[in-house]
Short mmCIF file of N, CA and C in Angstrom, two decimals:
data_model
loop_
_atom_site.label_atom_id
_atom_site.label_comp_id
_atom_site.label_asym_id
_atom_site.label_seq_id
_atom_site.Cartn_x
_atom_site.Cartn_y
_atom_site.Cartn_z
N MET B 1447 130.49 179.55 238.72
CA MET B 1447 131.01 178.23 238.52
C MET B 1447 131.32 177.62 239.87
N VAL B 1448 130.94 176.39 240.04
CA VAL B 1448 131.28 175.62 241.23
C VAL B 1448 132.27 174.57 240.77
N GLY B 1449 133.41 174.52 241.41
CA GLY B 1449 134.43 173.57 241.01
C GLY B 1449 134.59 172.44 241.99
N VAL B 1450 134.89 171.28 241.47
CA VAL B 1450 135.18 170.11 242.29
C VAL B 1450 136.55 169.62 241.84
N ASP B 1451 137.59 169.90 242.65
CA ASP B 1451 138.91 169.46 242.21
C ASP B 1451 139.14 168.01 242.61
N ASP B 1452 140.17 167.43 242.02
CA ASP B 1452 140.42 166.01 242.28
C ASP B 1452 141.52 165.79 243.30
N LYS B 1453 141.90 166.86 244.03
CA LYS B 1453 142.93 166.70 245.06
C LYS B 1453 142.28 166.31 246.38
N PRO B 1454 142.87 165.36 247.09
CA PRO B 1454 142.32 164.99 248.40
C PRO B 1454 142.34 166.18 249.35
N LYS B 1455 141.36 166.28 250.22
CA LYS B 1455 141.26 167.33 251.22
C LYS B 1455 141.02 166.68 252.57
N PRO B 1456 141.41 167.34 253.64
CA PRO B 1456 141.15 166.79 254.97
C PRO B 1456 139.67 166.47 255.15
N GLY B 1457 139.39 165.27 255.64
CA GLY B 1457 138.01 164.89 255.93
C GLY B 1457 137.24 164.38 254.74
N ARG B 1458 137.86 164.35 253.57
CA ARG B 1458 137.13 163.93 252.38
C ARG B 1458 137.83 162.78 251.67
N HIS B 1459 138.57 161.99 252.39
CA HIS B 1459 139.27 160.93 251.70
C HIS B 1459 139.36 159.64 252.48
N VAL B 1460 139.81 158.64 251.75
CA VAL B 1460 140.06 157.33 252.31
C VAL B 1460 141.57 157.18 252.34
N TYR B 1461 142.09 156.63 253.41
CA TYR B 1461 143.54 156.52 253.53
C TYR B 1461 144.01 155.12 253.15
N GLY B 1462 145.18 155.06 252.55
CA GLY B 1462 145.82 153.81 252.21
C GLY B 1462 147.32 154.01 252.33
N TRP B 1463 148.09 153.06 251.88
CA TRP B 1463 149.55 153.15 251.96
C TRP B 1463 150.15 152.82 250.62
N ASP B 1464 151.23 153.53 250.28
CA ASP B 1464 151.93 153.20 249.05
C ASP B 1464 152.92 152.07 249.33
N ASP B 1465 153.69 151.70 248.32
CA ASP B 1465 154.61 150.57 248.46
C ASP B 1465 155.78 150.84 249.40
N ARG B 1466 155.97 152.10 249.82
CA ARG B 1466 157.03 152.43 250.78
C ARG B 1466 156.48 152.63 252.18
N GLY B 1467 155.20 152.40 252.39
CA GLY B 1467 154.62 152.54 253.71
C GLY B 1467 154.14 153.94 254.05
N ASN B 1468 154.15 154.85 253.07
CA ASN B 1468 153.66 156.21 253.29
C ASN B 1468 152.14 156.25 253.20
N VAL B 1469 151.53 157.05 254.06
CA VAL B 1469 150.08 157.21 254.01
C VAL B 1469 149.71 157.98 252.75
N VAL B 1470 148.74 157.48 252.01
CA VAL B 1470 148.26 158.12 250.79
C VAL B 1470 146.77 158.37 250.95
N ALA B 1471 146.34 159.59 250.66
CA ALA B 1471 144.92 159.94 250.77
C ALA B 1471 144.28 159.91 249.39
N GLN B 1472 143.12 159.30 249.32
CA GLN B 1472 142.35 159.25 248.08
C GLN B 1472 140.96 159.79 248.36
N PRO B 1473 140.38 160.57 247.44
CA PRO B 1473 139.02 161.06 247.66
C PRO B 1473 138.06 159.90 247.87
N ALA B 1474 137.05 160.11 248.71
CA ALA B 1474 136.06 159.07 248.98
C ALA B 1474 135.24 158.76 247.73
N ALA B 1475 135.12 159.71 246.83
CA ALA B 1475 134.40 159.49 245.57
C ALA B 1475 135.19 160.20 244.47
N GLU B 1476 135.06 159.71 243.25
CA GLU B 1476 135.73 160.34 242.12
C GLU B 1476 135.19 161.74 241.91
N ALA B 1477 136.01 162.60 241.31
CA ALA B 1477 135.62 164.00 241.10
C ALA B 1477 134.33 164.11 240.29
N THR B 1478 134.18 163.29 239.26
CA THR B 1478 132.97 163.38 238.45
C THR B 1478 131.73 162.99 239.24
N ALA B 1479 131.86 162.01 240.14
CA ALA B 1479 130.72 161.62 240.99
C ALA B 1479 130.39 162.73 241.98
N ARG B 1480 131.42 163.36 242.56
CA ARG B 1480 131.18 164.47 243.49
C ARG B 1480 130.53 165.65 242.76
N ALA B 1481 130.98 165.92 241.53
CA ALA B 1481 130.39 167.01 240.75
C ALA B 1481 128.92 166.73 240.47
N ALA B 1482 128.59 165.49 240.17
CA ALA B 1482 127.19 165.13 239.92
C ALA B 1482 126.35 165.35 241.17
N LEU B 1483 126.89 165.02 242.34
CA LEU B 1483 126.17 165.26 243.59
C LEU B 1483 125.93 166.75 243.82
N VAL B 1484 126.93 167.57 243.50
CA VAL B 1484 126.77 169.02 243.65
C VAL B 1484 125.70 169.53 242.69
N ARG B 1485 125.75 169.07 241.43
CA ARG B 1485 124.73 169.48 240.45
C ARG B 1485 123.34 169.12 240.93
N ASP B 1486 123.17 167.91 241.45
CA ASP B 1486 121.86 167.44 241.91
C ASP B 1486 121.35 168.24 243.10
N ALA B 1487 122.26 168.76 243.92
CA ALA B 1487 121.87 169.49 245.12
C ALA B 1487 121.58 170.96 244.87
N MET B 1488 121.96 171.47 243.70
CA MET B 1488 121.78 172.90 243.43
C MET B 1488 120.31 173.21 243.12
N PRO B 1489 119.82 174.34 243.62
CA PRO B 1489 118.46 174.77 243.30
C PRO B 1489 118.31 175.01 241.79
N ALA B 1490 117.15 174.71 241.25
CA ALA B 1490 116.89 174.88 239.82
C ALA B 1490 117.07 176.32 239.37
N VAL B 1491 116.83 177.28 240.24
CA VAL B 1491 116.96 178.69 239.87
C VAL B 1491 118.41 179.11 239.67
N TRP B 1492 119.34 178.25 240.00
CA TRP B 1492 120.75 178.55 239.79
C TRP B 1492 121.19 178.08 238.40
N GLY B 1493 120.40 178.33 237.41
CA GLY B 1493 120.68 177.88 236.05
C GLY B 1493 121.94 178.47 235.44
N ASN B 1494 122.39 179.58 235.98
CA ASN B 1494 123.61 180.20 235.45
C ASN B 1494 124.88 179.72 236.16
N VAL B 1495 124.76 178.71 237.03
CA VAL B 1495 125.91 178.17 237.75
C VAL B 1495 126.33 176.87 237.08
N GLU B 1496 127.60 176.77 236.79
CA GLU B 1496 128.17 175.59 236.14
C GLU B 1496 129.01 174.82 237.15
N VAL B 1497 128.93 173.50 237.12
CA VAL B 1497 129.76 172.64 237.97
C VAL B 1497 130.76 171.95 237.06
N ASP B 1498 132.02 172.00 237.45
CA ASP B 1498 133.08 171.45 236.61
C ASP B 1498 134.10 170.74 237.49
N THR B 1499 134.92 169.91 236.89
CA THR B 1499 136.01 169.24 237.60
C THR B 1499 137.33 169.64 236.94
N TRP B 1500 138.42 169.53 237.68
CA TRP B 1500 139.74 169.82 237.13
C TRP B 1500 140.78 169.11 237.96
N SER B 1501 141.99 169.12 237.45
CA SER B 1501 143.14 168.67 238.24
C SER B 1501 144.20 169.74 238.11
N GLY B 1502 145.10 169.79 239.06
CA GLY B 1502 146.15 170.80 239.04
C GLY B 1502 145.79 171.99 239.92
N LEU B 1503 146.47 173.09 239.70
CA LEU B 1503 146.27 174.28 240.52
C LEU B 1503 144.92 174.93 240.22
N THR B 1504 144.21 175.27 241.28
CA THR B 1504 142.92 175.94 241.13
C THR B 1504 143.09 177.27 240.40
N SER B 1505 144.13 178.03 240.75
CA SER B 1505 144.33 179.33 240.11
C SER B 1505 144.57 179.17 238.61
N ALA B 1506 145.32 178.16 238.19
CA ALA B 1506 145.56 177.93 236.77
C ALA B 1506 144.26 177.58 236.06
N TYR B 1507 143.45 176.75 236.70
CA TYR B 1507 142.15 176.40 236.13
C TYR B 1507 141.28 177.65 235.97
N CYS B 1508 141.23 178.48 237.01
CA CYS B 1508 140.40 179.69 236.97
C CYS B 1508 140.88 180.65 235.88
N LEU B 1509 142.18 180.81 235.75
CA LEU B 1509 142.72 181.68 234.70
C LEU B 1509 142.36 181.16 233.31
N ARG B 1510 142.44 179.83 233.12
CA ARG B 1510 142.04 179.25 231.82
C ARG B 1510 140.58 179.52 231.51
N ARG B 1511 139.74 179.50 232.55
CA ARG B 1511 138.30 179.70 232.37
C ARG B 1511 137.91 181.18 232.35
N GLY B 1512 138.85 182.08 232.57
CA GLY B 1512 138.58 183.50 232.55
C GLY B 1512 137.94 184.03 233.83
N ALA B 1513 138.07 183.30 234.92
CA ALA B 1513 137.52 183.75 236.20
C ALA B 1513 138.33 184.93 236.73
N ALA B 1514 137.68 185.83 237.42
CA ALA B 1514 138.36 187.00 237.99
C ALA B 1514 138.72 186.80 239.45
N VAL B 1515 138.04 185.88 240.13
CA VAL B 1515 138.23 185.74 241.57
C VAL B 1515 137.89 184.31 241.98
N ILE B 1516 138.54 183.84 243.02
CA ILE B 1516 138.22 182.54 243.64
C ILE B 1516 137.46 182.86 244.93
N VAL B 1517 136.31 182.25 245.12
CA VAL B 1517 135.51 182.43 246.32
C VAL B 1517 135.62 181.16 247.15
N ARG B 1518 136.05 181.31 248.40
CA ARG B 1518 136.23 180.15 249.28
C ARG B 1518 135.48 180.39 250.58
N GLY B 1519 134.88 179.34 251.08
CA GLY B 1519 134.20 179.41 252.37
C GLY B 1519 135.16 179.13 253.50
N VAL B 1520 134.95 179.80 254.62
CA VAL B 1520 135.78 179.62 255.81
C VAL B 1520 134.85 179.34 256.99
N ARG B 1521 135.08 178.21 257.68
CA ARG B 1521 134.21 177.82 258.79
C ARG B 1521 134.61 178.46 260.11
N ARG B 1522 135.91 178.60 260.34
CA ARG B 1522 136.35 179.13 261.64
C ARG B 1522 137.67 179.87 261.46
N ALA B 1523 138.01 180.65 262.47
CA ALA B 1523 139.21 181.48 262.40
C ALA B 1523 140.47 180.65 262.17
N ALA B 1524 140.51 179.45 262.72
CA ALA B 1524 141.69 178.60 262.56
C ALA B 1524 141.95 178.27 261.09
N ASP B 1525 140.91 178.27 260.26
CA ASP B 1525 141.07 177.97 258.83
C ASP B 1525 141.78 179.11 258.10
N LEU B 1526 141.75 180.32 258.67
CA LEU B 1526 142.29 181.48 257.96
C LEU B 1526 143.79 181.41 257.72
N ARG B 1527 144.54 180.80 258.60
CA ARG B 1527 146.00 180.69 258.38
C ARG B 1527 146.28 179.93 257.08
N TYR B 1528 145.64 178.78 256.91
CA TYR B 1528 145.80 177.99 255.68
C TYR B 1528 145.25 178.76 254.48
N GLU B 1529 144.06 179.34 254.63
CA GLU B 1529 143.44 180.07 253.53
C GLU B 1529 144.27 181.28 253.12
N TYR B 1530 144.89 181.95 254.09
CA TYR B 1530 145.72 183.10 253.77
C TYR B 1530 146.92 182.67 252.92
N GLN B 1531 147.53 181.55 253.27
CA GLN B 1531 148.66 181.04 252.48
C GLN B 1531 148.23 180.75 251.04
N LEU B 1532 147.06 180.11 250.89
CA LEU B 1532 146.55 179.83 249.54
C LEU B 1532 146.28 181.12 248.78
N ALA B 1533 145.64 182.08 249.45
CA ALA B 1533 145.31 183.34 248.79
C ALA B 1533 146.57 184.08 248.36
N ALA B 1534 147.59 184.06 249.19
CA ALA B 1534 148.85 184.73 248.85
C ALA B 1534 149.48 184.10 247.61
N MET B 1535 149.48 182.78 247.56
CA MET B 1535 150.04 182.09 246.40
C MET B 1535 149.19 182.34 245.16
N ASN B 1536 147.88 182.27 245.32
CA ASN B 1536 146.99 182.51 244.18
C ASN B 1536 147.18 183.93 243.64
N GLU B 1537 147.39 184.89 244.53
CA GLU B 1537 147.62 186.27 244.07
C GLU B 1537 148.91 186.36 243.27
N GLN B 1538 149.95 185.65 243.71
CA GLN B 1538 151.20 185.64 242.95
C GLN B 1538 150.99 185.05 241.55
N LEU B 1539 150.00 184.16 241.43
CA LEU B 1539 149.70 183.51 240.15
C LEU B 1539 148.64 184.27 239.35
N GLY B 1540 148.20 185.43 239.87
CA GLY B 1540 147.28 186.27 239.12
C GLY B 1540 145.82 186.15 239.48
N MET B 1541 145.48 185.49 240.59
CA MET B 1541 144.08 185.32 240.98
C MET B 1541 143.83 185.94 242.35
N GLN B 1542 142.74 186.67 242.47
CA GLN B 1542 142.31 187.22 243.76
C GLN B 1542 141.44 186.18 244.46
N THR B 1543 141.41 186.22 245.79
CA THR B 1543 140.59 185.31 246.58
C THR B 1543 139.68 186.12 247.49
N VAL B 1544 138.43 185.70 247.58
CA VAL B 1544 137.46 186.29 248.50
C VAL B 1544 137.01 185.18 249.44
N TRP B 1545 136.95 185.47 250.73
CA TRP B 1545 136.50 184.49 251.71
C TRP B 1545 135.09 184.83 252.16
N LEU B 1546 134.26 183.82 252.26
CA LEU B 1546 132.91 183.96 252.80
C LEU B 1546 132.83 183.16 254.09
N PRO B 1547 132.49 183.80 255.19
CA PRO B 1547 132.38 183.05 256.45
C PRO B 1547 131.12 182.19 256.45
N ALA B 1548 131.22 181.05 257.10
CA ALA B 1548 130.05 180.18 257.26
C ALA B 1548 129.09 180.82 258.25
N ARG B 1549 127.83 180.48 258.12
CA ARG B 1549 126.86 180.91 259.13
C ARG B 1549 127.30 180.30 260.46
N PRO B 1550 127.18 181.05 261.55
CA PRO B 1550 127.63 180.53 262.85
C PRO B 1550 127.02 179.16 263.19
N GLN B 1551 125.77 178.94 262.86
CA GLN B 1551 125.14 177.67 263.20
C GLN B 1551 125.65 176.50 262.34
N LEU B 1552 126.36 176.81 261.26
CA LEU B 1552 126.91 175.76 260.39
C LEU B 1552 128.42 175.63 260.51
N ALA B 1553 129.07 176.50 261.26
CA ALA B 1553 130.52 176.53 261.32
C ALA B 1553 131.13 175.22 261.82
N ALA B 1554 130.44 174.52 262.69
CA ALA B 1554 130.98 173.27 263.23
C ALA B 1554 130.67 172.07 262.34
N THR B 1555 129.91 172.26 261.29
CA THR B 1555 129.54 171.16 260.40
C THR B 1555 130.70 170.83 259.48
N SER B 1556 131.05 169.56 259.45
CA SER B 1556 132.11 169.09 258.56
C SER B 1556 131.53 168.03 257.63
N SER B 1557 132.29 167.61 256.65
CA SER B 1557 131.81 166.56 255.75
C SER B 1557 131.57 165.27 256.52
N THR B 1558 132.37 165.03 257.56
CA THR B 1558 132.17 163.83 258.38
C THR B 1558 130.83 163.88 259.10
N VAL B 1559 130.51 165.05 259.66
CA VAL B 1559 129.21 165.21 260.34
C VAL B 1559 128.07 165.07 259.34
N ALA B 1560 128.21 165.65 258.16
CA ALA B 1560 127.16 165.56 257.14
C ALA B 1560 126.94 164.12 256.71
N ARG B 1561 128.01 163.36 256.53
CA ARG B 1561 127.86 161.94 256.14
C ARG B 1561 127.18 161.15 257.25
N ALA B 1562 127.57 161.41 258.51
CA ALA B 1562 126.95 160.70 259.64
C ALA B 1562 125.46 161.03 259.71
N TYR B 1563 125.11 162.29 259.50
CA TYR B 1563 123.70 162.70 259.52
C TYR B 1563 122.93 162.00 258.41
N ARG B 1564 123.49 161.99 257.21
CA ARG B 1564 122.82 161.35 256.07
C ARG B 1564 122.64 159.85 256.33
N SER B 1565 123.66 159.22 256.90
CA SER B 1565 123.59 157.80 257.22
C SER B 1565 122.50 157.53 258.25
N ALA B 1566 122.45 158.36 259.31
CA ALA B 1566 121.44 158.19 260.36
C ALA B 1566 120.04 158.47 259.81
N GLU B 1567 119.93 159.44 258.91
CA GLU B 1567 118.63 159.81 258.34
C GLU B 1567 118.07 158.71 257.46
N SER B 1568 118.95 157.98 256.76
CA SER B 1568 118.49 156.93 255.86
C SER B 1568 118.18 155.63 256.61
N GLY B 1569 118.59 155.55 257.86
CA GLY B 1569 118.30 154.37 258.65
C GLY B 1569 119.30 153.26 258.37
N PRO B 1570 119.16 152.17 259.11
CA PRO B 1570 120.10 151.06 258.93
C PRO B 1570 119.91 150.42 257.56
N SER B 1571 121.03 149.99 256.99
CA SER B 1571 120.95 149.34 255.69
C SER B 1571 120.54 147.88 255.89
N VAL B 1572 119.81 147.38 254.92
CA VAL B 1572 119.35 145.99 254.97
C VAL B 1572 120.13 145.22 253.92
N ALA B 1573 120.78 144.15 254.33
CA ALA B 1573 121.60 143.37 253.40
C ALA B 1573 120.76 142.42 252.59
#
């Protein structure tokens, strides 16, 4: 199962302000739209992989779905401090976490870089 949660993440949102002047992050696209993009990008041979959306705690969602483990990708060592905190909390909630390191040649790639590449690849837009 590939999950697309609806919580904003660093590098994947648009910023705005609430009525008290606090910065509020919103995903650049709705969860259902992001899930559709993931489905479209998956190889056809991955027929046994399901893409789903949820809100709330990832561990609670996984437990409801009967998952035994959460698999998360890690791009660089600096990410491990945050990931370790998540894994520790998820374990307290009954879920194990496995980390998969990114390929070294992809470790510096972020969603911002991917969007810039896609924009440059498609060329200038014509109004």
